[in-house]
Amino acid sequence: WEEGPLRFVKIQDIDTTRVRKPNFIETFQIEGDWYFAVVDSSKAGSTSLYRWNSNGFYSHQSLHPWHRDTHIDFLEVDGKPRLILSSASQPPVVYQWNRSQRQFAYHSQITDSGDVQMVKHFWVRKVLYLCLTRFIGDSKILRWENQRFVEIQTLPSRGSMAVYPFSVGVRQYLLLGSDYSFSRIYLWDDLTQRFQPFQELNMLAPRGFSLISVDNKDILLAASFKGKTMAYQHLV
């Protein structure tokens, strides 16, 4: 961003031989340094990590080659930065930051969860949860317990490519997109510690969601692959 012309000015290109088929980008900060990860969905690709160095982003580390990665999520739990990387060819992988080497190292694998399209974490009452979205089958909700993620709930999926956990006031929601049926909003129930069906929305191939506040109104935006972007207002 340049203040003079009041516009964005391109400062660099990312090497196309390193990033073949980008599917998602995650930006985060560790120990004062800015990084971004490019998820590579190519069969011959490797998810790449870049670090900001005063005048540009430079290649820092390659992760998870040859696995057709689909999505990545950065989070900090128990004081340790972690990356959760999903792929079309194997269960999601958890990487943990190694402070001495200043790189991510393989930590564990989330078993019994293959072909995950998107991975998103969220917090409910200071407890960490994870949603794994699958295109066909059951999407899964997991809870962080004893240094690992434990499955607590499944949600039916029909062409689910995107999921979005969000809160409005004290209400915790989860929006699970669908290409083949209505997209579903679930509401967290504190009594059962589970998501309960709340509402269905008619969207065409949703690929991304965002909650914004405008004039004291909570507006949910839903980006579509085949139709128009839709806006929904939260009403109680």
Short mmCIF file of C-alpha atoms in Angstrom, two decimals:
data_model
loop_
_atom_site.label_atom_id
_atom_site.label_comp_id
_atom_site.label_asym_id
_atom_site.label_seq_id
_atom_site.Cartn_x
_atom_site.Cartn_y
_atom_site.Cartn_z
CA TRP A 1 0.00 0.00 0.00
CA GLU A 2 1.41 3.37 -1.02
CA GLU A 3 0.07 6.52 0.59
CA GLY A 4 1.13 8.75 -2.31
CA PRO A 5 -1.06 7.26 -5.06
CA LEU A 6 -3.40 5.71 -2.45
CA ARG A 7 -3.31 2.30 -4.06
CA PHE A 8 -1.60 -1.08 -3.91
CA VAL A 9 1.65 -1.37 -5.88
CA LYS A 10 3.07 -4.77 -6.82
CA ILE A 11 6.40 -5.41 -5.11
CA GLN A 12 7.18 -8.99 -6.16
CA ASP A 13 6.10 -12.16 -7.95
CA ILE A 14 6.08 -15.60 -6.37
CA ASP A 15 8.15 -18.20 -8.23
CA THR A 16 5.74 -20.30 -10.31
CA THR A 17 8.15 -23.24 -10.33
CA ARG A 18 7.77 -23.43 -6.54
CA VAL A 19 4.02 -22.75 -6.34
CA ARG A 20 2.28 -24.74 -9.09
CA LYS A 21 -1.42 -24.79 -8.21
CA PRO A 22 -2.21 -22.57 -5.20
CA ASN A 23 -5.44 -23.44 -3.39
CA PHE A 24 -5.31 -21.26 -0.25
CA ILE A 25 -3.11 -18.68 1.52
CA GLU A 26 -2.75 -18.28 5.30
CA THR A 27 -0.96 -15.29 6.84
CA PHE A 28 0.36 -15.27 10.42
CA GLN A 29 3.00 -13.84 12.75
CA ILE A 30 5.51 -15.71 14.94
CA GLU A 31 7.97 -14.02 17.32
CA GLY A 32 7.62 -10.68 15.53
CA ASP A 33 8.13 -12.09 12.00
CA TRP A 34 5.42 -12.20 9.34
CA TYR A 35 4.87 -15.37 7.31
CA PHE A 36 2.45 -16.66 4.74
CA ALA A 37 1.84 -20.22 3.60
CA VAL A 38 0.70 -21.11 0.08
CA VAL A 39 -1.20 -24.39 -0.06
CA ASP A 40 -0.28 -26.26 -3.25
CA SER A 41 -2.90 -28.67 -4.63
CA SER A 42 -0.75 -29.95 -7.50
CA LYS A 43 0.24 -33.62 -7.53
CA ALA A 44 3.86 -32.54 -7.95
CA GLY A 45 3.62 -29.53 -5.64
CA SER A 46 4.68 -28.71 -2.11
CA THR A 47 3.03 -26.28 0.31
CA SER A 48 5.49 -23.40 0.73
CA LEU A 49 6.20 -21.05 3.61
CA TYR A 50 7.47 -17.49 3.02
CA ARG A 51 8.91 -15.00 5.54
CA TRP A 52 8.96 -11.20 5.32
CA ASN A 53 12.48 -9.77 5.17
CA SER A 54 12.37 -5.94 5.14
CA ASN A 55 11.53 -5.55 1.44
CA GLY A 56 9.81 -8.75 0.33
CA PHE A 57 8.69 -12.27 1.17
CA TYR A 58 11.38 -14.91 0.76
CA SER A 59 11.12 -18.69 0.66
CA HIS A 60 11.52 -20.08 4.18
CA GLN A 61 10.39 -23.72 4.22
CA SER A 62 8.63 -26.37 2.14
CA LEU A 63 6.03 -28.64 3.73
CA HIS A 64 4.22 -31.82 2.79
CA PRO A 65 5.27 -32.53 -0.83
CA TRP A 66 3.28 -34.68 -3.28
CA HIS A 67 0.01 -34.76 -1.35
CA ARG A 68 -2.37 -32.38 -3.23
CA ASP A 69 -2.95 -30.14 -0.22
CA THR A 70 -6.30 -28.37 0.08
CA HIS A 71 -6.23 -26.00 3.09
CA ILE A 72 -4.16 -24.82 6.06
CA ASP A 73 -5.01 -23.27 9.43
CA PHE A 74 -2.64 -21.48 11.83
CA LEU A 75 -3.31 -21.53 15.57
CA GLU A 76 -1.56 -21.20 18.91
CA VAL A 77 -2.41 -23.66 21.65
CA ASP A 78 -0.57 -24.24 24.93
CA GLY A 79 1.77 -21.40 23.94
CA LYS A 80 3.00 -23.19 20.81
CA PRO A 81 2.34 -22.09 17.20
CA ARG A 82 0.93 -24.86 15.02
CA LEU A 83 -0.15 -25.43 11.43
CA ILE A 84 -2.86 -27.92 10.49
CA LEU A 85 -2.60 -28.93 6.84
CA SER A 86 -5.31 -30.90 5.03
CA SER A 87 -4.92 -32.75 1.75
CA ALA A 88 -6.85 -34.83 -0.77
CA SER A 89 -4.60 -37.84 -0.41
CA GLN A 90 -4.12 -38.42 3.33
CA PRO A 91 -5.41 -37.34 6.78
CA PRO A 92 -4.63 -33.80 8.04
CA VAL A 93 -1.14 -33.24 9.42
CA VAL A 94 -0.21 -31.11 12.44
CA TYR A 95 3.09 -29.19 12.39
CA GLN A 96 4.58 -27.53 15.48
CA TRP A 97 6.98 -24.57 15.53
CA ASN A 98 10.55 -25.40 16.54
CA ARG A 99 11.97 -22.26 18.15
CA SER A 100 15.62 -23.30 17.92
CA GLN A 101 15.44 -24.15 14.22
CA ARG A 102 12.83 -21.43 13.48
CA GLN A 103 10.89 -23.88 11.34
CA PHE A 104 7.82 -26.09 11.56
CA ALA A 105 8.39 -29.76 12.36
CA TYR A 106 6.01 -32.68 11.92
CA HIS A 107 4.06 -33.27 15.12
CA SER A 108 1.17 -35.68 14.48
CA GLN A 109 -1.56 -36.81 12.14
CA ILE A 110 -5.32 -36.57 12.64
CA THR A 111 -6.35 -40.13 11.82
CA ASP A 112 -9.66 -41.40 10.39
CA SER A 113 -10.22 -38.14 8.50
CA GLY A 114 -9.17 -38.51 4.88
CA ASP A 115 -9.95 -36.25 1.89
CA VAL A 116 -10.53 -33.08 3.95
CA GLN A 117 -11.38 -29.96 1.92
CA MET A 118 -11.04 -27.33 4.66
CA VAL A 119 -9.82 -27.17 8.25
CA LYS A 120 -10.93 -24.42 10.65
CA HIS A 121 -10.36 -23.98 14.37
CA PHE A 122 -12.51 -22.02 16.82
CA TRP A 123 -12.86 -21.47 20.55
CA VAL A 124 -15.96 -22.02 22.70
CA ARG A 125 -15.76 -21.03 26.37
CA LYS A 126 -11.92 -21.17 26.21
CA VAL A 127 -11.96 -24.71 24.75
CA LEU A 128 -10.34 -25.33 21.36
CA TYR A 129 -12.31 -27.09 18.63
CA LEU A 130 -11.56 -28.06 15.05
CA CYS A 131 -13.86 -28.59 12.07
CA LEU A 132 -12.78 -30.84 9.19
CA THR A 133 -14.91 -30.43 6.06
CA ARG A 134 -15.34 -33.29 3.61
CA PHE A 135 -16.88 -33.14 0.13
CA ILE A 136 -18.78 -36.41 0.48
CA GLY A 137 -19.35 -38.23 3.76
CA ASP A 138 -19.31 -36.72 7.23
CA SER A 139 -17.58 -33.53 8.26
CA LYS A 140 -16.17 -33.74 11.77
CA ILE A 141 -15.93 -31.64 14.91
CA LEU A 142 -12.93 -32.37 17.15
CA ARG A 143 -11.93 -31.06 20.58
CA TRP A 144 -8.40 -30.50 21.89
CA GLU A 145 -7.81 -32.88 24.79
CA ASN A 146 -4.56 -34.13 26.33
CA GLN A 147 -2.33 -32.75 23.55
CA ARG A 148 -4.42 -34.18 20.72
CA PHE A 149 -7.68 -33.67 18.83
CA VAL A 150 -10.55 -36.02 19.75
CA GLU A 151 -13.64 -36.44 17.57
CA ILE A 152 -16.88 -35.44 19.32
CA GLN A 153 -19.42 -35.00 16.52
CA THR A 154 -20.10 -35.66 12.83
CA LEU A 155 -22.10 -33.46 10.44
CA PRO A 156 -23.53 -34.84 7.17
CA SER A 157 -21.83 -33.35 4.10
CA ARG A 158 -23.03 -33.18 0.51
CA GLY A 159 -20.50 -31.39 -1.62
CA SER A 160 -19.05 -29.37 1.26
CA MET A 161 -16.09 -27.22 0.20
CA ALA A 162 -16.24 -24.48 2.85
CA VAL A 163 -16.99 -24.16 6.55
CA TYR A 164 -17.17 -21.05 8.70
CA PRO A 165 -17.33 -20.97 12.52
CA PHE A 166 -18.47 -17.56 13.80
CA SER A 167 -20.12 -15.95 16.81
CA VAL A 168 -22.69 -13.21 17.25
CA GLY A 169 -22.84 -12.06 20.86
CA VAL A 170 -22.92 -15.17 23.04
CA ARG A 171 -24.16 -17.40 20.19
CA GLN A 172 -21.62 -19.68 18.51
CA TYR A 173 -22.54 -20.78 14.99
CA LEU A 174 -21.06 -23.08 12.37
CA LEU A 175 -21.95 -22.67 8.69
CA LEU A 176 -21.33 -25.74 6.53
CA GLY A 177 -21.58 -25.06 2.79
CA SER A 178 -22.99 -27.54 0.28
CA ASP A 179 -22.92 -27.87 -3.51
CA TYR A 180 -25.71 -30.48 -3.69
CA SER A 181 -28.24 -29.36 -1.07
CA PHE A 182 -29.03 -26.48 1.26
CA SER A 183 -26.10 -25.10 3.24
CA ARG A 184 -26.67 -25.54 6.95
CA ILE A 185 -26.11 -23.31 9.96
CA TYR A 186 -25.61 -25.05 13.29
CA LEU A 187 -25.92 -23.47 16.75
CA TRP A 188 -23.74 -24.54 19.67
CA ASP A 189 -25.65 -26.02 22.61
CA ASP A 190 -23.84 -25.52 25.92
CA LEU A 191 -25.89 -28.28 27.58
CA THR A 192 -24.94 -31.07 25.18
CA GLN A 193 -21.60 -29.54 24.13
CA ARG A 194 -22.61 -30.18 20.51
CA PHE A 195 -23.84 -28.28 17.47
CA GLN A 196 -27.57 -28.49 16.80
CA PRO A 197 -29.25 -27.79 13.40
CA PHE A 198 -30.44 -24.19 13.32
CA GLN A 199 -31.20 -23.00 9.77
CA GLU A 200 -30.84 -23.89 6.08
CA LEU A 201 -29.69 -21.40 3.41
CA ASN A 202 -30.08 -21.75 -0.34
CA MET A 203 -26.67 -20.95 -1.86
CA LEU A 204 -25.07 -21.89 -5.17
CA ALA A 205 -21.70 -23.60 -4.66
CA PRO A 206 -20.49 -21.54 -1.66
CA ARG A 207 -16.71 -21.21 -1.41
CA GLY A 208 -16.13 -18.65 1.35
CA PHE A 209 -17.90 -16.78 4.14
CA SER A 210 -17.27 -13.63 6.15
CA LEU A 211 -19.11 -11.88 8.99
CA ILE A 212 -19.00 -8.08 9.05
CA SER A 213 -20.68 -5.40 11.19
CA VAL A 214 -22.22 -2.39 9.42
CA ASP A 215 -24.37 0.24 11.16
CA ASN A 216 -24.84 -2.05 14.17
CA LYS A 217 -26.01 -4.87 11.89
CA ASP A 218 -24.33 -8.25 11.68
CA ILE A 219 -24.08 -9.23 8.00
CA LEU A 220 -22.97 -12.65 6.74
CA LEU A 221 -21.43 -12.66 3.25
CA ALA A 222 -21.39 -15.86 1.21
CA ALA A 223 -19.22 -16.02 -1.93
CA SER A 224 -20.47 -18.32 -4.68
CA PHE A 225 -18.60 -20.27 -7.36
CA LYS A 226 -21.64 -20.44 -9.67
CA GLY A 227 -23.90 -17.55 -8.62
CA LYS A 228 -24.00 -14.17 -6.93
CA THR A 229 -22.46 -13.33 -3.58
CA MET A 230 -25.26 -13.33 -1.01
CA ALA A 231 -25.67 -11.17 2.11
CA TYR A 232 -27.69 -12.31 5.13
CA GLN A 233 -28.57 -10.22 8.17
CA HIS A 234 -28.57 -11.77 11.65
CA LEU A 235 -31.89 -11.17 13.43
CA VAL A 236 -33.01 -12.23 16.89
#
